[in-house]
CSV table of C-alpha atoms in Angstrom, one decimal:
chain,number,residue,atom,x,y,z
E,1,UNK,CA,-27.2,12.5,-3.9
E,2,UNK,CA,-29.8,12.4,-1.1
E,3,UNK,CA,-29.5,14.5,2.0
E,4,UNK,CA,-30.8,12.9,5.3
E,5,UNK,CA,-32.2,14.4,8.5
E,6,UNK,CA,-31.9,12.2,11.6
E,7,UNK,CA,-34.0,13.0,14.6
E,8,UNK,CA,-35.5,11.3,17.6
E,9,UNK,CA,-39.2,10.4,17.3
E,10,UNK,CA,-39.9,9.9,21.0
E,11,UNK,CA,-38.5,11.8,24.0
E,12,UNK,CA,-34.9,11.5,23.0
E,13,UNK,CA,-32.4,8.9,24.1
E,14,UNK,CA,-33.5,6.6,21.2
E,15,UNK,CA,-30.0,5.6,20.2
E,16,UNK,CA,-29.4,8.3,17.6
E,17,UNK,CA,-25.6,8.2,18.2
E,18,UNK,CA,-25.1,4.7,16.8
E,19,UNK,CA,-27.4,5.4,13.8
E,20,UNK,CA,-25.7,8.8,13.0
E,21,UNK,CA,-22.3,7.2,13.4
E,22,UNK,CA,-23.4,4.4,11.0
E,23,UNK,CA,-24.6,7.0,8.5
E,24,UNK,CA,-21.8,9.5,8.9
E,25,UNK,CA,-19.3,7.0,7.6
E,26,UNK,CA,-21.1,7.4,4.3
E,27,UNK,CA,-21.9,11.1,4.5
E,28,UNK,CA,-19.6,13.9,3.2
E,29,UNK,CA,-20.8,16.4,5.9
E,30,UNK,CA,-22.6,16.0,9.2
E,31,UNK,CA,-24.4,19.1,10.5
E,32,UNK,CA,-25.8,19.6,14.0
E,33,UNK,CA,-28.8,21.9,13.7
E,34,UNK,CA,-30.4,22.6,17.1
E,35,UNK,CA,-30.1,22.2,20.8
E,36,UNK,CA,-27.2,22.6,23.1
E,37,UNK,CA,-25.0,20.3,25.2
E,38,UNK,CA,-28.1,19.2,27.2
E,39,UNK,CA,-28.5,16.0,25.1
E,40,UNK,CA,-25.9,13.3,24.5
E,41,UNK,CA,-24.9,10.7,22.0
E,42,UNK,CA,-23.0,7.5,22.9
E,43,UNK,CA,-20.9,6.0,20.1
E,44,UNK,CA,-19.3,2.6,20.3
E,45,UNK,CA,-16.4,2.2,17.8
E,46,UNK,CA,-14.6,-1.1,18.2
E,47,UNK,CA,-13.4,-1.1,21.9
E,48,UNK,CA,-13.7,2.6,22.3
E,49,UNK,CA,-16.8,4.4,23.6
E,50,UNK,CA,-17.2,8.1,22.9
E,51,UNK,CA,-19.7,10.4,24.6
E,52,UNK,CA,-20.7,13.5,22.8
E,53,UNK,CA,-23.2,16.2,23.8
E,54,UNK,CA,-22.4,19.1,21.6
E,55,UNK,CA,-20.1,18.0,18.7
E,56,UNK,CA,-21.6,16.4,15.7
E,57,UNK,CA,-21.2,12.6,15.7
E,58,UNK,CA,-19.4,12.7,12.4
E,59,UNK,CA,-16.3,14.1,14.0
E,60,UNK,CA,-15.4,10.7,15.5
E,61,UNK,CA,-15.2,9.3,12.0
E,62,UNK,CA,-13.2,12.2,10.6
E,63,UNK,CA,-16.2,13.4,8.5
E,64,UNK,CA,-16.4,17.1,8.0
E,65,UNK,CA,-18.7,18.3,10.8
E,66,UNK,CA,-20.5,21.6,11.3
E,67,UNK,CA,-22.4,23.2,14.2
E,68,UNK,CA,-25.3,25.1,12.7
E,69,UNK,CA,-26.8,28.5,13.7
E,70,UNK,CA,-29.7,26.7,15.4
E,71,UNK,CA,-27.4,25.5,18.1
E,72,UNK,CA,-26.7,27.4,21.3
E,73,UNK,CA,-23.0,27.0,22.1
E,74,UNK,CA,-21.4,26.9,25.5
E,75,UNK,CA,-17.8,27.8,24.6
E,76,UNK,CA,-16.3,26.4,27.8
E,77,UNK,CA,-18.1,23.1,27.3
E,78,UNK,CA,-17.0,23.1,23.7
E,79,UNK,CA,-13.3,23.4,24.8
E,80,UNK,CA,-13.8,20.6,27.4
E,81,UNK,CA,-15.4,18.2,24.9
E,82,UNK,CA,-12.8,18.8,22.3
E,83,UNK,CA,-10.0,18.2,24.8
E,84,UNK,CA,-11.7,14.9,26.0
E,85,UNK,CA,-12.2,13.6,22.5
E,86,UNK,CA,-8.7,14.6,21.5
E,87,UNK,CA,-7.3,12.6,24.4
E,88,UNK,CA,-9.2,9.6,23.0
E,89,UNK,CA,-7.4,10.0,19.7
E,90,UNK,CA,-10.0,12.0,17.7
E,91,UNK,CA,-8.5,14.7,15.4
E,92,UNK,CA,-10.4,18.0,15.8
E,93,UNK,CA,-9.2,21.0,13.9
E,94,UNK,CA,-10.7,24.0,12.0
E,95,UNK,CA,-10.3,21.9,8.9
E,96,UNK,CA,-12.8,19.2,10.0
E,97,UNK,CA,-15.0,21.1,12.4
E,98,UNK,CA,-16.8,24.4,11.6
E,99,UNK,CA,-19.1,26.5,13.9
E,100,UNK,CA,-21.7,28.9,12.5
E,101,UNK,CA,-20.6,32.4,13.3
E,102,UNK,CA,-24.2,33.2,14.1
E,103,UNK,CA,-24.5,30.7,16.9
E,104,UNK,CA,-25.7,32.3,20.2
E,105,UNK,CA,-23.4,31.7,23.2
E,106,UNK,CA,-24.4,30.1,26.5
E,107,UNK,CA,-22.8,32.3,29.2
E,108,UNK,CA,-22.3,31.6,32.9
E,109,UNK,CA,-25.3,33.7,34.0
E,110,UNK,CA,-27.5,31.5,31.7
E,111,UNK,CA,-26.5,28.5,33.8
E,112,UNK,CA,-27.2,30.4,37.0
E,113,UNK,CA,-30.7,31.5,35.9
E,114,UNK,CA,-31.6,28.0,34.7
E,115,UNK,CA,-30.8,26.6,38.2
E,116,UNK,CA,-32.4,29.5,40.1
E,117,UNK,CA,-35.7,29.1,38.3
E,118,UNK,CA,-35.9,25.3,38.7
E,119,UNK,CA,-35.0,25.5,42.4
E,120,UNK,CA,-37.6,28.3,43.0
E,121,UNK,CA,-40.5,26.5,41.3
E,122,UNK,CA,-42.8,24.0,42.8
E,123,UNK,CA,-43.6,23.0,39.2
E,124,UNK,CA,-40.4,21.2,38.1
E,125,UNK,CA,-39.8,20.9,34.3
E,126,UNK,CA,-36.7,18.8,34.7
E,127,UNK,CA,-34.2,21.1,33.1
E,128,UNK,CA,-30.6,20.0,32.8
E,129,UNK,CA,-29.5,23.4,34.4
E,130,UNK,CA,-27.1,24.0,31.6
E,131,UNK,CA,-28.4,27.3,30.5
E,132,UNK,CA,-30.0,26.2,27.2
E,133,UNK,CA,-33.4,27.8,27.7
E,134,UNK,CA,-32.1,31.2,29.0
E,135,UNK,CA,-29.7,31.3,26.0
E,136,UNK,CA,-32.5,30.7,23.6
E,137,UNK,CA,-34.6,33.4,25.3
E,138,UNK,CA,-31.8,35.9,24.8
E,139,UNK,CA,-31.6,34.9,21.1
E,140,UNK,CA,-35.3,35.6,20.6
E,141,UNK,CA,-35.0,38.8,22.7
E,142,UNK,CA,-32.2,40.0,20.5
E,143,UNK,CA,-29.8,40.2,23.4
E,144,UNK,CA,-27.6,37.3,22.6
E,145,UNK,CA,-23.8,37.4,22.3
E,146,UNK,CA,-22.9,35.3,19.2
E,147,UNK,CA,-19.8,33.6,18.0
E,148,UNK,CA,-19.1,36.4,15.6
E,149,UNK,CA,-19.1,38.9,18.5
E,150,UNK,CA,-16.0,37.3,19.9
E,151,UNK,CA,-14.0,38.9,17.1
E,152,UNK,CA,-15.4,42.3,18.1
E,153,UNK,CA,-15.1,42.4,21.9
E,154,UNK,CA,-14.0,46.1,21.9
E,155,UNK,CA,-17.4,47.1,20.6
E,156,UNK,CA,-19.5,44.8,22.7
E,157,UNK,CA,-20.4,47.3,25.5
E,158,UNK,CA,-23.9,48.2,24.1
E,159,UNK,CA,-24.8,44.5,23.8
E,160,UNK,CA,-23.7,43.9,27.3
E,161,UNK,CA,-25.7,46.9,28.5
E,162,UNK,CA,-28.8,45.3,26.9
E,163,UNK,CA,-28.1,41.9,28.5
E,164,UNK,CA,-27.5,43.4,31.9
E,165,UNK,CA,-30.6,45.5,31.8
E,166,UNK,CA,-32.6,42.3,31.4
E,167,UNK,CA,-30.8,39.8,33.6
E,168,UNK,CA,-29.8,42.1,36.5
E,169,UNK,CA,-33.5,42.7,37.2
E,170,UNK,CA,-34.2,39.0,37.1
E,171,UNK,CA,-31.2,38.2,39.3
E,172,UNK,CA,-32.3,40.9,41.8
E,173,UNK,CA,-35.7,39.1,42.1
E,174,UNK,CA,-33.8,36.0,43.2
E,175,UNK,CA,-31.6,38.0,45.6
E,176,UNK,CA,-28.5,37.6,43.4
E,177,UNK,CA,-25.9,40.2,42.7
E,178,UNK,CA,-25.8,41.9,39.2
E,179,UNK,CA,-23.7,40.4,36.4
E,180,UNK,CA,-20.1,41.1,37.0
E,181,UNK,CA,-19.3,42.8,33.7
E,182,UNK,CA,-15.6,42.9,34.1
E,183,UNK,CA,-15.6,39.1,34.8
E,184,UNK,CA,-17.8,38.5,31.8
E,185,UNK,CA,-15.5,40.4,29.5
E,186,UNK,CA,-12.5,38.6,31.0
E,187,UNK,CA,-14.1,35.3,30.4
E,188,UNK,CA,-15.0,36.1,26.8
E,189,UNK,CA,-11.5,37.4,26.1
E,190,UNK,CA,-10.0,34.3,27.5
E,191,UNK,CA,-12.2,31.9,25.5
E,192,UNK,CA,-12.4,33.8,22.2
E,193,UNK,CA,-9.1,32.4,20.8
E,194,UNK,CA,-10.4,28.8,21.3
E,195,UNK,CA,-13.6,29.4,19.4
E,196,UNK,CA,-12.8,31.9,16.6
E,197,UNK,CA,-10.6,29.5,14.5
E,198,UNK,CA,-13.6,27.3,14.0
E,199,UNK,CA,-16.1,30.1,13.1
E,200,UNK,CA,-17.3,30.0,9.6
E,201,UNK,CA,-20.3,31.1,7.4
E,202,UNK,CA,-21.8,27.6,7.7
E,203,UNK,CA,-24.8,28.4,5.5
E,204,UNK,CA,-22.4,29.5,2.7
E,205,UNK,CA,-20.3,26.3,3.0
E,206,UNK,CA,-23.4,24.1,2.9
E,207,UNK,CA,-24.7,25.8,-0.2
E,208,UNK,CA,-21.4,25.0,-1.9
E,209,UNK,CA,-21.5,21.4,-0.6
E,210,UNK,CA,-25.0,21.0,-2.0
E,211,UNK,CA,-24.1,22.4,-5.4
E,212,UNK,CA,-21.3,19.8,-5.6
E,213,UNK,CA,-23.9,17.0,-5.0
E,214,UNK,CA,-22.3,15.8,-1.8
E,215,UNK,CA,-24.2,13.9,0.9
E,216,UNK,CA,-25.3,15.9,3.9
E,217,UNK,CA,-26.4,14.4,7.2
E,218,UNK,CA,-28.4,16.7,9.4
E,219,UNK,CA,-28.2,15.6,13.1
E,220,UNK,CA,-30.8,16.6,15.6
E,221,UNK,CA,-30.7,16.4,19.4
E,222,UNK,CA,-33.4,15.3,21.9
E,223,UNK,CA,-36.7,14.0,20.3
E,224,UNK,CA,-39.7,15.3,18.6
E,225,UNK,CA,-41.9,14.9,21.7
E,226,UNK,CA,-39.6,17.5,23.3
E,227,UNK,CA,-40.2,20.0,20.6
E,228,UNK,CA,-41.2,23.4,22.1
E,229,UNK,CA,-44.2,23.6,19.7
E,230,UNK,CA,-45.2,20.0,19.1
E,231,UNK,CA,-44.1,18.2,22.3
E,232,UNK,CA,-45.5,17.7,25.7
E,233,UNK,CA,-45.4,21.3,26.7
E,234,UNK,CA,-44.2,22.7,29.1
E,235,UNK,CA,-42.1,19.5,29.7
E,236,UNK,CA,-40.1,20.1,26.6
E,237,UNK,CA,-36.8,21.5,25.5
E,238,UNK,CA,-36.3,25.1,24.4
E,239,UNK,CA,-35.9,24.6,20.7
E,240,UNK,CA,-37.7,23.0,17.8
E,241,UNK,CA,-36.6,19.4,17.4
E,242,UNK,CA,-38.7,18.5,14.4
E,243,UNK,CA,-37.0,17.7,11.1
E,244,UNK,CA,-38.0,21.0,9.5
E,245,UNK,CA,-35.6,22.8,11.9
E,246,UNK,CA,-32.7,21.2,9.9
E,247,UNK,CA,-33.4,23.9,7.3
E,248,UNK,CA,-33.6,26.9,9.5
E,249,UNK,CA,-30.9,25.7,11.9
E,250,UNK,CA,-28.3,25.2,9.2
E,251,UNK,CA,-29.0,27.8,6.6
E,252,UNK,CA,-30.2,25.5,3.8
E,253,UNK,CA,-33.7,25.6,2.5
E,254,UNK,CA,-36.3,22.8,3.0
E,255,UNK,CA,-35.7,21.6,-0.5
E,256,UNK,CA,-32.3,20.3,0.7
E,257,UNK,CA,-34.0,17.6,2.8
E,258,UNK,CA,-34.6,14.4,0.8
E,259,UNK,CA,-35.1,11.8,3.6
E,260,UNK,CA,-36.2,12.1,7.2
E,261,UNK,CA,-35.1,9.2,9.4
E,262,UNK,CA,-36.9,9.0,12.8
E,263,UNK,CA,-35.1,7.1,15.5
E,264,UNK,CA,-37.5,5.0,17.6
E,265,UNK,CA,-36.8,2.5,20.4
E,266,UNK,CA,-38.7,-0.8,20.4
E,267,UNK,CA,-40.1,0.4,23.7
E,268,UNK,CA,-40.4,3.9,25.2
E,269,UNK,CA,-38.3,5.9,27.7
E,270,UNK,CA,-38.3,9.3,29.1
E,271,UNK,CA,-35.9,11.3,31.3
E,272,UNK,CA,-37.2,13.9,33.7
E,273,UNK,CA,-40.7,15.1,34.4
E,274,UNK,CA,-43.8,15.1,32.2
E,275,UNK,CA,-46.6,12.8,31.0
E,276,UNK,CA,-45.7,9.3,30.0
E,277,UNK,CA,-48.9,7.3,29.2
E,278,UNK,CA,-47.3,3.8,28.9
E,279,UNK,CA,-44.8,4.2,31.8
E,280,UNK,CA,-44.3,1.0,33.8
E,281,UNK,CA,-43.6,1.6,37.5
E,282,UNK,CA,-43.2,-2.1,38.2
E,283,UNK,CA,-40.8,-5.0,37.7
E,284,UNK,CA,-41.3,-5.0,33.9
E,285,UNK,CA,-40.3,-1.3,33.8
E,286,UNK,CA,-37.3,-2.1,36.0
E,287,UNK,CA,-36.3,-5.0,33.7
E,288,UNK,CA,-36.4,-2.8,30.6
E,289,UNK,CA,-34.3,-0.2,32.3
E,290,UNK,CA,-31.7,-2.7,33.5
E,291,UNK,CA,-31.5,-4.5,30.2
E,292,UNK,CA,-31.4,-1.3,28.1
E,293,UNK,CA,-28.9,0.4,30.4
E,294,UNK,CA,-31.3,3.3,30.6
E,295,UNK,CA,-29.3,6.2,32.1
E,296,UNK,CA,-28.9,9.6,30.4
E,297,UNK,CA,-25.7,10.2,28.6
E,298,UNK,CA,-25.3,13.8,29.8
E,299,UNK,CA,-27.2,13.8,33.1
E,300,UNK,CA,-26.7,10.2,34.3
E,301,UNK,CA,-30.4,10.3,35.3
E,302,UNK,CA,-32.3,7.1,35.3
E,303,UNK,CA,-34.8,6.9,32.4
E,304,UNK,CA,-38.4,6.1,33.0
E,305,UNK,CA,-39.4,3.0,30.9
E,306,UNK,CA,-42.6,1.7,29.3
E,307,UNK,CA,-44.2,-0.1,26.5
E,308,UNK,CA,-44.0,1.1,22.9
E,309,UNK,CA,-46.5,3.9,22.3
E,310,UNK,CA,-47.6,3.8,18.6
E,311,UNK,CA,-49.9,6.8,19.2
E,312,UNK,CA,-47.0,9.1,20.0
E,313,UNK,CA,-44.7,7.8,17.3
E,314,UNK,CA,-47.5,8.1,14.7
E,315,UNK,CA,-47.9,11.7,15.8
E,316,UNK,CA,-44.2,12.4,15.5
E,317,UNK,CA,-44.1,10.8,12.0
E,318,UNK,CA,-46.9,13.1,10.9
E,319,UNK,CA,-45.5,16.3,12.4
E,320,UNK,CA,-41.9,15.5,11.4
E,321,UNK,CA,-42.6,14.3,7.9
E,322,UNK,CA,-40.7,11.0,8.7
E,323,UNK,CA,-39.8,9.0,5.6
E,324,UNK,CA,-38.8,5.9,7.5
E,325,UNK,CA,-37.8,4.9,11.1
E,326,UNK,CA,-34.8,3.3,12.5
E,327,UNK,CA,-36.0,0.9,15.2
E,328,UNK,CA,-33.4,0.5,18.0
E,329,UNK,CA,-32.8,-1.7,21.0
E,330,UNK,CA,-35.0,-4.6,19.7
E,331,UNK,CA,-32.7,-7.0,21.6
E,332,UNK,CA,-33.8,-5.5,25.0
E,333,UNK,CA,-37.2,-7.2,24.4
E,334,UNK,CA,-35.7,-10.7,24.1
E,335,UNK,CA,-37.1,-13.1,26.5
E,336,UNK,CA,-40.4,-11.3,27.4
E,337,UNK,CA,-43.3,-13.7,27.4
E,338,UNK,CA,-45.8,-11.0,26.5
E,339,UNK,CA,-45.3,-7.6,24.9
E,340,UNK,CA,-47.7,-4.7,24.6
E,341,UNK,CA,-48.2,-1.9,22.1
E,342,UNK,CA,-50.3,1.2,22.9
E,343,UNK,CA,-52.7,1.8,20.0
E,344,UNK,CA,-54.9,4.6,21.5
E,345,UNK,CA,-55.9,6.4,24.6
E,346,UNK,CA,-59.0,6.7,26.7
E,347,UNK,CA,-59.8,10.1,28.2
E,348,UNK,CA,-63.0,9.9,30.2
E,349,UNK,CA,-65.7,8.7,27.8
E,350,UNK,CA,-63.6,9.6,24.7
E,351,UNK,CA,-61.2,7.4,22.7
E,352,UNK,CA,-58.3,9.3,21.1
E,353,UNK,CA,-55.8,8.4,18.4
E,354,UNK,CA,-53.5,11.3,19.4
E,355,UNK,CA,-52.1,12.9,22.6
E,356,UNK,CA,-54.2,15.9,23.6
E,357,UNK,CA,-52.5,19.3,24.0
E,358,UNK,CA,-53.3,20.2,27.6
E,359,UNK,CA,-51.0,18.9,30.3
E,360,UNK,CA,-53.9,17.9,32.5
E,361,UNK,CA,-55.4,15.8,29.8
E,362,UNK,CA,-52.0,14.3,28.8
E,363,UNK,CA,-51.6,13.2,32.4
E,364,UNK,CA,-55.1,11.8,32.6
E,365,UNK,CA,-55.1,9.6,29.5
E,366,UNK,CA,-54.9,5.8,29.9
E,367,UNK,CA,-53.4,3.6,27.2
E,368,UNK,CA,-55.3,1.1,25.1
E,369,UNK,CA,-53.0,-1.9,24.6
E,370,UNK,CA,-52.7,-4.6,22.0
E,371,UNK,CA,-50.8,-7.7,23.3
E,372,UNK,CA,-48.2,-9.8,21.5
E,373,UNK,CA,-46.5,-13.0,22.3
E,374,UNK,CA,-42.8,-12.4,22.9
E,375,UNK,CA,-39.9,-14.4,21.6
E,376,UNK,CA,-37.3,-16.5,23.5
E,377,UNK,CA,-34.5,-16.5,20.8
E,378,UNK,CA,-31.9,-13.7,20.8
E,379,UNK,CA,-32.0,-10.8,18.4
E,380,UNK,CA,-28.8,-9.4,19.6
E,381,UNK,CA,-26.3,-8.8,16.8
E,382,UNK,CA,-28.7,-9.8,14.0
E,383,UNK,CA,-27.8,-8.3,10.6
E,384,UNK,CA,-30.5,-9.7,8.4
E,385,UNK,CA,-34.2,-10.5,8.7
E,386,UNK,CA,-33.3,-14.2,8.5
E,387,UNK,CA,-31.5,-13.9,11.8
E,388,UNK,CA,-34.6,-12.6,13.6
E,389,UNK,CA,-37.2,-14.7,15.3
E,390,UNK,CA,-40.5,-14.8,13.4
E,391,UNK,CA,-42.3,-13.2,16.3
E,392,UNK,CA,-39.9,-10.3,16.4
E,393,UNK,CA,-40.5,-9.7,12.7
E,394,UNK,CA,-44.3,-9.8,13.4
E,395,UNK,CA,-43.8,-7.2,16.2
E,396,UNK,CA,-41.9,-4.9,13.8
E,397,UNK,CA,-44.5,-5.2,11.0
E,398,UNK,CA,-47.2,-4.4,13.4
E,399,UNK,CA,-45.4,-1.3,14.5
E,400,UNK,CA,-45.1,-0.2,10.9
E,401,UNK,CA,-48.9,-0.6,10.5
E,402,UNK,CA,-49.7,1.3,13.6
E,403,UNK,CA,-47.4,4.3,13.0
E,404,UNK,CA,-48.2,4.5,9.3
E,405,UNK,CA,-44.5,4.6,8.5
E,406,UNK,CA,-42.0,2.0,7.2
E,407,UNK,CA,-39.0,0.7,9.0
E,408,UNK,CA,-35.8,1.7,7.2
E,409,UNK,CA,-33.3,0.3,9.7
E,410,UNK,CA,-33.3,-2.1,12.6
E,411,UNK,CA,-30.6,-1.8,15.3
E,412,UNK,CA,-29.9,-5.0,17.3
E,413,UNK,CA,-27.0,-3.8,19.5
E,414,UNK,CA,-24.8,-0.7,20.2
E,415,UNK,CA,-22.2,-2.0,17.7
E,416,UNK,CA,-22.3,-0.1,14.5
E,417,UNK,CA,-22.5,-3.0,12.2
E,418,UNK,CA,-25.3,-4.8,14.0
E,419,UNK,CA,-27.8,-3.2,11.8
E,420,UNK,CA,-30.4,-4.5,9.4
E,421,UNK,CA,-30.7,-2.2,6.4
E,422,UNK,CA,-34.2,-2.2,4.8
E,423,UNK,CA,-33.9,1.0,2.9
E,424,UNK,CA,-30.8,3.1,2.4
E,425,UNK,CA,-31.7,6.7,3.5
E,426,UNK,CA,-28.9,8.0,1.2
E,427,UNK,CA,-30.4,6.3,-1.9
E,428,UNK,CA,-31.1,8.8,-4.7
């Protein structure tokens, strides 16, 4: 059986939740492999809407779900999210949800530092202030407290010494008091019984699942253009969001990945600061935002909107090894007289077919557009090519040509079944 990685191919918010939900009904295991609770998925199942920011989307369908070692875990947010979903009728137990025992924890002082840095800087990155970046810093600095440490709190003092030696100096620079060690230990002691029943050697479990030939769905957060190495640095997240991280962030080797599905909106959006070559700060951009209900699932922040940027998606497809894309929110473009697709950039006298690396050049590029006639008929709810206007099909085919990657799925509404299947990602 094929194993599938699902990741965003733009700046996140591409509609991954619906696609992962659609696929998770056919998967045996869903694994979240990077990020924290700074990115959200909205799932619409019948009349019920679920908003997830940390838990794998498969949990809503009752599919065995795992949080991989590449995720940084806020244990208090985890408890809150579990309680909220449980109140909506979702069953969440250690039988259907496992957390890698090597996950680093997001602690209260991580959230503090995230906010202090952003407030003190004139150069705003647009962090969600949830402590994601500082938690990853401690992981790389070998200071992190991990899930497995919650079972050994009596021997945690040396690790806390190491944490405090680092963070207290930084806090002093911001005029903040040192970390309250007693409070930290009390907090960890209080939350440990909530987390430990879910703690498992996820890598070991996944190896067994793979030997059994069962279908694994790897679920990413954010989008490839927010990757800390390949995104619009420094306006990026703190983890690698590209599909290759599914291997390192779960404990399975790269040979376990059979299909990479990149989620792509039929236009482009971005939350927060950073370059956005096709941004529309006009009535058209406003119309896209209103029709697409473009507000962040986690932050509630209004998303910036613009035309489809084939340059960026082609770059994501190359870097992420995308096998096929799932094109979402096609229905938002219904009724536009004219549509545009960015096919390249101008930077001074140069013409580029990729986004340059330096932030100043990223901000300076101007898009080269190709214009298309729009369509007046509705695409909302279409479940076959025959139900799409001819001009909408032409638009999709042109996108395929420009990004050098085929369309595997087309999503025409938030409803799970309003999907046109072109190629089954789980096909052997």
